[in-house]
């Protein structure tokens, strides 16, 4: 997700510069700066600083000081270790040379930082304390005795073996200032199920440094930092140290406490459906589900279990009053008291049910064609809109309004997409948008309404879904859970900004028209604008305003010289957005926790997704589109929401709704794939599991607080401390030799992902291939990865231009994508190298016609009819020329081959016994349908396959037949972009298809 900022009129230049830096998504290094904040004249003589850091608040197991003397260089991350000073304090004395101070940050050595909310600590010389962000000059240990107390002390350590499964456990330790025990240390004795214990004498020491091992060379040494354990009783569980803990083996108290009754229960009717929402209950050990009881109508009382805090009750009787109560249930089966009763009366039954129904087939069968709907094809000029930036951007000069393509244009060209062989269409968000440049759909304003600039008479969103399904094609809707437009979300919260229609600002602030409602399309008569903003501002302070210094002039002026006022533009830190609905901070570190809980950019107001009202709003909105029959969701900015929130709320709600409406098989195949934007080449995004794509394909590994906000932080800290080495692994994408095995999806979260690592490396196909398979054991099932070369955001290697590697390279990339594991995806126009090398997005600073988001319809003019996937009849006009392009013919034939060989669609793969740069074997077996498909593939280069089943193999590209008798098949190099797909002939329905299609420019 990449949005080029639009500078509002009068926005101070400095603020605009900050926003630009944020929205470009520049990946910052680990917390802590790369240089000092300021230079200070050298001191006359060498000096030192003894830095004391307060530990009680952080309770880290280790402390590091990362610093730079003023005018000097920074230490290597994570910095130098700090040592115990006195109770609740650690210290480090550092030489400063001639410097008169230092810049500093602190961390635990394992990626958790205190960098003073993004601003380094500025420290002087001598004794300095840093306590909860406050800097002072003192020695906190003076007078307390920095020497250990003389009396003997004991440390009693309980260590959890529940997640490591060791049968024996040793404690290897040394008292502070003392010597280590002999490896492997002293044996720990069983305490109770899942726990071992050991008490050790500390002498006069106040703590012990420790590591644990199983006696056979397997260690838990806290990721190389060891553990620091104080005197007294301490527990160590999943690398978390809890000092002063209770005895974990004390008899567990039975859970007899019921959750609190759900509050704020609200019911609203829509036709013969009722949407019920409520606030989450609390429980001492966690709520597991809710029971919704409905009374009313002729069918009697109904009780339904619900996993989230929103429930849609459908298929009710018309004009009937219904009452609802909700109870919370915990893991022990304790049931809360009933909530207050909520009532709703249904309306008329629709004359005909919605015709949408998902196709419900395995998504791996369906190559994806991705379009920006507003830029693809214009079927109805009446809904074209240029917006406030039409002239400034240069679009007006090109007669190219930003909203140009629409659903009618897409319906008209579904045969073109089907003719390419693509059977799924990913479209950009459809909800009503509101911003200065919102054609892309990512500035959602009313999530319950489809944007009128996309619809036409006879070409509604429902019409598009139905038309696609009639052709056997799926619709994947791009959805946004992370943010709304800067103007909030209608129906949840929309802020009022300060505005005044004086001589300076009347050109911007439209006169109020209480009878007009913004829909993006309708022109407001007073202003003559479809982008009317009269409802967004107020001169008088609105009731309940929380924005600080409402309407007071600032010292800043706009570039035009106009006075800037406080509360004039929406932003997270002014108090304009309630914390119940929105986060109130800017992202400072793109690989830090704040990347999941702060604003990306001022045009993208960051939802507080851990808040029940926000969850209910979004779940209710996207239920509407599920009911229309969409086949899946592409999830924008998925990484900017904690995995716990996805796994607890949004993903179960999707499954629950699809199951309720269309059944379990449809729910199983409802395809959710998230954008987890990791623009680096390593397997784990800069070593941070919480910011890596594969992380989101897994369920949680432990229980967290029932409070979603607390749970998000607990999960983040736990998984960061666990690190990359302890993450779950999977064999779901891999063959056992030559044998397919049933995949284990029991720990699957419900979210698949875009393969960002392959995308980043597609400057060279072999590089993408090697990077992709290097990561495949860390996804729950990499055969569901969505694979593309470039998109509306970036080209390979985070290029800001559309891919321009040349036709041969494109052909090679496609040959790999269509035969390797994963789901091949093509960004609109790539089949003709559309806008190759052009900047993908520059906002309103240049015409769209000069970018990678240019209008494509001119290449589609004329008529075409798809006779099957990858096959078209005679075409006329410009689209006939488009269909004659070499890459179009290439992708058509690739799709026909892939469709004929199940192993290429859903198969696991292996490179065992194979030589060749891009060579692999794939197999898919399904006993229920009697399918068994085995294929040997090599892309561009030659390959030798050994240890494969004997039998007759037929190449789907050339028709060549080879009989294997000794388990070996050698395949000469077919040439760049070309490939060979030798399919084992197993007879009957599993017979090898032989040559598929005619030789083309690359497949020959």
Short mmCIF file of C-alpha atoms in Angstrom, two decimals, residues 364-675:
data_model
loop_
_atom_site.label_atom_id
_atom_site.label_comp_id
_atom_site.label_asym_id
_atom_site.label_seq_id
_atom_site.Cartn_x
_atom_site.Cartn_y
_atom_site.Cartn_z
CA UNK A 364 -5.34 -22.08 -6.34
CA UNK A 365 -7.07 -22.98 -9.59
CA UNK A 366 -7.65 -19.32 -10.46
CA UNK A 367 -4.93 -17.02 -11.83
CA UNK A 368 -5.67 -13.44 -10.79
CA UNK A 369 -5.94 -10.31 -12.94
CA UNK A 370 -5.60 -7.13 -10.86
CA UNK A 371 -7.26 -3.91 -12.01
CA UNK A 372 -7.62 -0.40 -10.67
CA UNK A 373 -11.30 -0.21 -11.56
CA UNK A 374 -11.25 3.56 -12.06
CA UNK A 375 -8.37 3.28 -14.55
CA UNK A 376 -9.23 0.13 -16.50
CA UNK A 377 -12.10 0.75 -18.91
CA UNK A 378 -14.75 3.47 -19.15
CA UNK A 379 -18.19 2.04 -19.77
CA UNK A 380 -20.19 5.11 -18.69
CA UNK A 381 -18.84 8.65 -19.06
CA UNK A 382 -21.67 10.05 -16.91
CA UNK A 383 -19.98 8.89 -13.71
CA UNK A 384 -16.52 10.29 -14.55
CA UNK A 385 -15.20 12.76 -11.97
CA UNK A 386 -11.95 14.69 -11.83
CA UNK A 387 -12.07 15.99 -8.25
CA UNK A 388 -10.33 18.99 -6.75
CA UNK A 389 -6.97 18.07 -8.30
CA UNK A 390 -8.23 17.70 -11.88
CA UNK A 391 -6.53 20.82 -13.17
CA UNK A 392 -3.48 20.89 -10.92
CA UNK A 393 -2.53 17.29 -11.77
CA UNK A 394 -2.60 17.86 -15.52
CA UNK A 395 -5.41 15.31 -15.92
CA UNK A 396 -7.76 17.99 -17.30
CA UNK A 397 -5.36 18.79 -20.13
CA UNK A 398 -5.46 15.10 -21.10
CA UNK A 399 -9.25 14.84 -20.73
CA UNK A 400 -8.48 12.06 -18.27
CA UNK A 401 -10.50 12.35 -15.03
CA UNK A 402 -9.14 10.30 -12.14
CA UNK A 403 -12.46 8.42 -11.85
CA UNK A 404 -12.82 7.21 -15.42
CA UNK A 405 -13.16 3.43 -15.48
CA UNK A 406 -16.17 1.82 -13.82
CA UNK A 407 -18.04 -1.44 -13.26
CA UNK A 408 -19.78 -1.16 -16.61
CA UNK A 409 -16.43 -0.89 -18.37
CA UNK A 410 -15.17 -3.92 -16.43
CA UNK A 411 -18.28 -5.98 -17.24
CA UNK A 412 -17.85 -5.06 -20.92
CA UNK A 413 -14.28 -6.45 -20.92
CA UNK A 414 -14.64 -9.57 -18.78
CA UNK A 415 -14.29 -11.57 -22.00
CA UNK A 416 -10.89 -9.95 -22.60
CA UNK A 417 -9.73 -11.06 -19.12
CA UNK A 418 -11.21 -14.53 -19.57
CA UNK A 419 -9.60 -14.67 -23.01
CA UNK A 420 -6.23 -14.17 -21.33
CA UNK A 421 -7.07 -17.25 -19.30
CA UNK A 422 -7.51 -15.43 -15.97
CA UNK A 423 -10.39 -16.70 -13.85
CA UNK A 424 -10.26 -14.30 -10.88
CA UNK A 425 -10.38 -10.49 -10.92
CA UNK A 426 -8.95 -8.52 -8.00
CA UNK A 427 -10.51 -5.06 -7.93
CA UNK A 428 -9.52 -2.04 -5.85
CA UNK A 429 -11.77 -1.04 -2.89
CA UNK A 430 -15.39 -0.29 -3.79
CA UNK A 431 -16.51 1.65 -0.69
CA UNK A 432 -17.36 5.35 -0.91
CA UNK A 433 -14.12 7.32 -0.76
CA UNK A 434 -13.44 10.90 0.27
CA UNK A 435 -10.21 12.80 -0.22
CA UNK A 436 -8.62 15.12 -2.75
CA UNK A 437 -7.35 12.25 -4.90
CA UNK A 438 -9.26 9.08 -4.10
CA UNK A 439 -9.72 7.19 -7.39
CA UNK A 440 -7.69 4.24 -6.07
CA UNK A 441 -10.26 3.49 -3.37
CA UNK A 442 -8.02 3.43 -0.28
CA UNK A 443 -9.50 6.53 1.39
CA UNK A 444 -12.73 4.93 2.63
CA UNK A 445 -15.39 7.27 4.05
CA UNK A 446 -18.63 5.25 4.08
CA UNK A 447 -17.77 1.57 4.31
CA UNK A 448 -21.42 0.57 3.95
CA UNK A 449 -21.92 2.24 0.56
CA UNK A 450 -20.48 1.45 -2.85
CA UNK A 451 -18.84 4.49 -4.47
CA UNK A 452 -21.32 5.99 -6.94
CA UNK A 453 -18.49 6.93 -9.29
CA UNK A 454 -18.09 3.22 -10.08
CA UNK A 455 -21.73 2.28 -10.63
CA UNK A 456 -24.18 2.87 -13.48
CA UNK A 457 -27.75 1.89 -14.31
CA UNK A 458 -27.60 -1.83 -15.03
CA UNK A 459 -23.98 -2.03 -13.86
CA UNK A 460 -24.08 -2.00 -10.07
CA UNK A 461 -21.50 -3.82 -7.99
CA UNK A 462 -23.93 -6.71 -7.67
CA UNK A 463 -24.26 -6.75 -11.46
CA UNK A 464 -20.49 -7.03 -11.83
CA UNK A 465 -20.30 -9.94 -9.38
CA UNK A 466 -23.14 -11.74 -11.13
CA UNK A 467 -21.67 -11.12 -14.60
CA UNK A 468 -18.28 -12.50 -13.53
CA UNK A 469 -19.84 -15.57 -11.95
CA UNK A 470 -21.86 -16.23 -15.07
CA UNK A 471 -18.55 -16.55 -16.94
CA UNK A 472 -17.02 -18.80 -14.27
CA UNK A 473 -14.84 -15.95 -12.94
CA UNK A 474 -14.31 -14.84 -9.35
CA UNK A 475 -14.30 -11.34 -7.85
CA UNK A 476 -11.76 -10.59 -5.11
CA UNK A 477 -12.58 -7.31 -3.36
CA UNK A 478 -9.76 -5.17 -1.95
CA UNK A 479 -10.71 -4.30 1.64
CA UNK A 480 -9.21 -1.94 4.22
CA UNK A 481 -9.49 -2.65 7.95
CA UNK A 482 -6.56 -0.50 9.03
CA UNK A 483 -7.66 3.03 8.18
CA UNK A 484 -10.34 5.36 6.88
CA UNK A 485 -10.01 8.63 5.01
CA UNK A 486 -8.70 11.66 6.90
CA UNK A 487 -12.35 12.70 7.21
CA UNK A 488 -13.15 9.66 9.31
CA UNK A 489 -15.73 6.95 8.67
CA UNK A 490 -19.38 7.86 8.21
CA UNK A 491 -21.52 6.02 10.74
CA UNK A 492 -18.61 5.62 13.16
CA UNK A 493 -16.88 8.98 13.60
CA UNK A 494 -16.26 11.93 11.30
CA UNK A 495 -14.29 14.88 12.71
CA UNK A 496 -15.16 18.55 12.30
CA UNK A 497 -12.26 20.82 11.43
CA UNK A 498 -11.97 24.53 12.02
CA UNK A 499 -12.73 26.62 8.96
CA UNK A 500 -13.68 30.17 8.17
CA UNK A 501 -15.07 31.58 4.92
CA UNK A 502 -13.08 34.81 5.00
CA UNK A 503 -11.26 36.57 2.18
CA UNK A 504 -8.42 34.08 2.43
CA UNK A 505 -10.27 30.76 2.73
CA UNK A 506 -13.68 31.06 1.09
CA UNK A 507 -12.27 29.49 -2.08
CA UNK A 508 -11.66 26.27 -0.15
CA UNK A 509 -14.49 26.01 2.38
CA UNK A 510 -17.81 25.44 0.67
CA UNK A 511 -20.96 27.08 2.00
CA UNK A 512 -23.02 24.67 4.11
CA UNK A 513 -25.97 22.93 2.51
CA UNK A 514 -27.76 20.89 5.17
CA UNK A 515 -29.96 19.25 2.56
CA UNK A 516 -27.03 17.80 0.60
CA UNK A 517 -25.23 14.54 1.33
CA UNK A 518 -21.85 13.79 -0.22
CA UNK A 519 -21.75 10.69 -2.43
CA UNK A 520 -18.74 11.50 -4.62
CA UNK A 521 -20.89 11.75 -7.75
CA UNK A 522 -23.71 14.25 -7.24
CA UNK A 523 -22.82 17.91 -7.83
CA UNK A 524 -23.77 20.21 -4.93
CA UNK A 525 -25.66 23.13 -6.49
CA UNK A 526 -24.19 26.02 -4.46
CA UNK A 527 -20.53 25.10 -4.96
CA UNK A 528 -20.90 23.33 -8.28
CA UNK A 529 -18.67 20.56 -6.89
CA UNK A 530 -19.07 16.83 -6.55
CA UNK A 531 -16.29 17.06 -3.95
CA UNK A 532 -18.26 19.48 -1.75
CA UNK A 533 -16.83 19.88 1.78
CA UNK A 534 -19.35 22.12 3.53
CA UNK A 535 -20.23 19.40 6.02
CA UNK A 536 -16.65 18.86 7.18
CA UNK A 537 -15.86 22.18 8.85
CA UNK A 538 -17.22 24.59 11.40
CA UNK A 539 -16.28 28.09 12.52
CA UNK A 540 -18.07 27.64 15.83
CA UNK A 541 -16.52 25.08 18.16
CA UNK A 542 -18.62 21.90 17.80
CA UNK A 543 -20.21 20.23 20.81
CA UNK A 544 -17.86 17.76 22.42
CA UNK A 545 -14.78 19.12 20.63
CA UNK A 546 -11.54 17.65 21.96
CA UNK A 547 -9.12 19.38 19.59
CA UNK A 548 -6.68 21.58 21.49
CA UNK A 549 -6.78 25.38 20.96
CA UNK A 550 -9.75 25.26 18.60
CA UNK A 551 -9.51 27.86 15.85
CA UNK A 552 -6.71 29.94 17.35
CA UNK A 553 -4.23 31.35 14.83
CA UNK A 554 -0.83 29.72 14.63
CA UNK A 555 2.40 31.44 13.71
CA UNK A 556 2.41 29.71 10.32
CA UNK A 557 1.05 30.70 6.96
CA UNK A 558 0.32 28.74 3.81
CA UNK A 559 2.51 29.10 0.70
CA UNK A 560 -0.03 31.67 -0.48
CA UNK A 561 0.50 33.67 2.72
CA UNK A 562 -2.81 32.66 4.32
CA UNK A 563 -2.99 32.34 8.08
CA UNK A 564 -3.00 28.75 9.44
CA UNK A 565 -5.27 27.93 12.40
CA UNK A 566 -5.20 25.20 15.01
CA UNK A 567 -7.54 22.27 14.24
CA UNK A 568 -7.69 23.23 10.56
CA UNK A 569 -6.56 19.81 9.23
CA UNK A 570 -7.26 16.36 10.68
CA UNK A 571 -4.27 14.75 12.40
CA UNK A 572 -3.79 12.20 15.19
CA UNK A 573 -2.04 14.33 17.82
CA UNK A 574 -4.40 17.31 18.04
CA UNK A 575 -7.06 15.50 20.05
CA UNK A 576 -9.41 15.64 17.08
CA UNK A 577 -9.94 11.84 16.95
CA UNK A 578 -11.32 9.96 19.99
CA UNK A 579 -9.12 7.12 21.19
CA UNK A 580 -12.17 4.83 21.21
CA UNK A 581 -12.17 4.95 17.40
CA UNK A 582 -8.71 6.04 16.22
CA UNK A 583 -5.09 5.80 17.26
CA UNK A 584 -3.49 9.07 18.33
CA UNK A 585 0.13 8.91 17.14
CA UNK A 586 2.36 8.95 14.06
CA UNK A 587 4.50 5.97 13.07
CA UNK A 588 8.10 6.55 14.05
CA UNK A 589 9.58 3.13 13.33
CA UNK A 590 8.26 1.00 10.46
CA UNK A 591 9.65 -2.13 12.13
CA UNK A 592 8.52 -1.13 15.60
CA UNK A 593 5.34 -1.79 17.56
CA UNK A 594 4.07 1.67 16.60
CA UNK A 595 3.77 0.53 12.97
CA UNK A 596 0.69 -1.40 14.11
CA UNK A 597 -0.84 1.30 16.29
CA UNK A 598 -0.13 4.70 14.72
CA UNK A 599 -0.99 6.64 11.57
CA UNK A 600 0.74 5.88 8.28
CA UNK A 601 -0.08 9.26 6.75
CA UNK A 602 -2.44 12.17 7.34
CA UNK A 603 -4.75 10.98 4.54
CA UNK A 604 -5.12 7.59 6.27
CA UNK A 605 -6.74 7.98 9.69
CA UNK A 606 -5.65 4.90 11.64
CA UNK A 607 -8.53 2.91 13.16
CA UNK A 608 -8.21 1.68 16.73
CA UNK A 609 -8.90 -1.86 15.58
CA UNK A 610 -8.64 -3.18 19.14
CA UNK A 611 -11.81 -1.22 19.98
CA UNK A 612 -15.15 -3.10 19.86
CA UNK A 613 -17.09 -0.27 18.15
CA UNK A 614 -14.53 -0.18 15.34
CA UNK A 615 -14.53 -3.96 15.03
CA UNK A 616 -18.33 -4.02 14.86
CA UNK A 617 -18.41 -1.25 12.26
CA UNK A 618 -15.96 -3.02 9.96
CA UNK A 619 -17.35 -6.51 10.43
CA UNK A 620 -20.85 -5.24 9.68
CA UNK A 621 -19.65 -3.39 6.59
CA UNK A 622 -17.76 -6.30 5.06
CA UNK A 623 -20.59 -8.73 5.87
CA UNK A 624 -22.59 -6.76 3.30
CA UNK A 625 -20.12 -7.58 0.54
CA UNK A 626 -19.83 -11.21 1.62
CA UNK A 627 -23.61 -11.43 1.28
CA UNK A 628 -23.34 -10.07 -2.27
CA UNK A 629 -21.31 -13.14 -3.19
CA UNK A 630 -17.74 -11.92 -3.55
CA UNK A 631 -15.25 -14.77 -3.65
CA UNK A 632 -12.57 -13.36 -1.40
CA UNK A 633 -10.86 -10.33 0.11
CA UNK A 634 -7.45 -8.88 -0.62
CA UNK A 635 -6.54 -7.17 2.67
CA UNK A 636 -4.75 -3.83 2.41
CA UNK A 637 -2.11 -2.88 5.04
CA UNK A 638 -2.64 -6.14 6.95
CA UNK A 639 0.69 -5.77 8.77
CA UNK A 640 -0.53 -2.58 10.44
CA UNK A 641 -3.06 -4.52 12.54
CA UNK A 642 -1.88 -6.92 15.29
CA UNK A 643 -2.15 -10.59 14.43
CA UNK A 644 -4.16 -11.15 17.62
CA UNK A 645 -6.87 -8.82 16.31
CA UNK A 646 -7.00 -10.64 12.99
CA UNK A 647 -7.11 -14.04 14.69
CA UNK A 648 -9.61 -13.07 17.37
CA UNK A 649 -12.00 -10.80 15.52
CA UNK A 650 -11.82 -10.17 11.80
CA UNK A 651 -10.85 -13.57 10.37
CA UNK A 652 -13.34 -15.58 12.49
CA UNK A 653 -16.06 -13.06 11.57
CA UNK A 654 -15.39 -13.62 7.86
CA UNK A 655 -15.54 -17.40 8.25
CA UNK A 656 -18.63 -17.19 10.41
CA UNK A 657 -20.49 -15.04 7.90
CA UNK A 658 -19.56 -17.06 4.80
CA UNK A 659 -20.46 -20.29 6.58
CA UNK A 660 -23.78 -18.86 7.70
CA UNK A 661 -24.68 -17.61 4.25
CA UNK A 662 -23.19 -20.21 1.92
CA UNK A 663 -21.96 -23.24 3.90
CA UNK A 664 -18.68 -24.69 5.15
CA UNK A 665 -17.21 -25.56 1.74
CA UNK A 666 -17.68 -21.97 0.52
CA UNK A 667 -16.08 -20.71 3.73
CA UNK A 668 -13.10 -23.04 3.27
CA UNK A 669 -12.49 -21.61 -0.21
CA UNK A 670 -13.29 -17.96 0.53
CA UNK A 671 -9.85 -16.55 -0.29
CA UNK A 672 -8.35 -13.97 2.06
CA UNK A 673 -4.86 -12.75 1.14
CA UNK A 674 -3.12 -9.98 2.99
CA UNK A 675 -0.61 -7.31 2.06
#
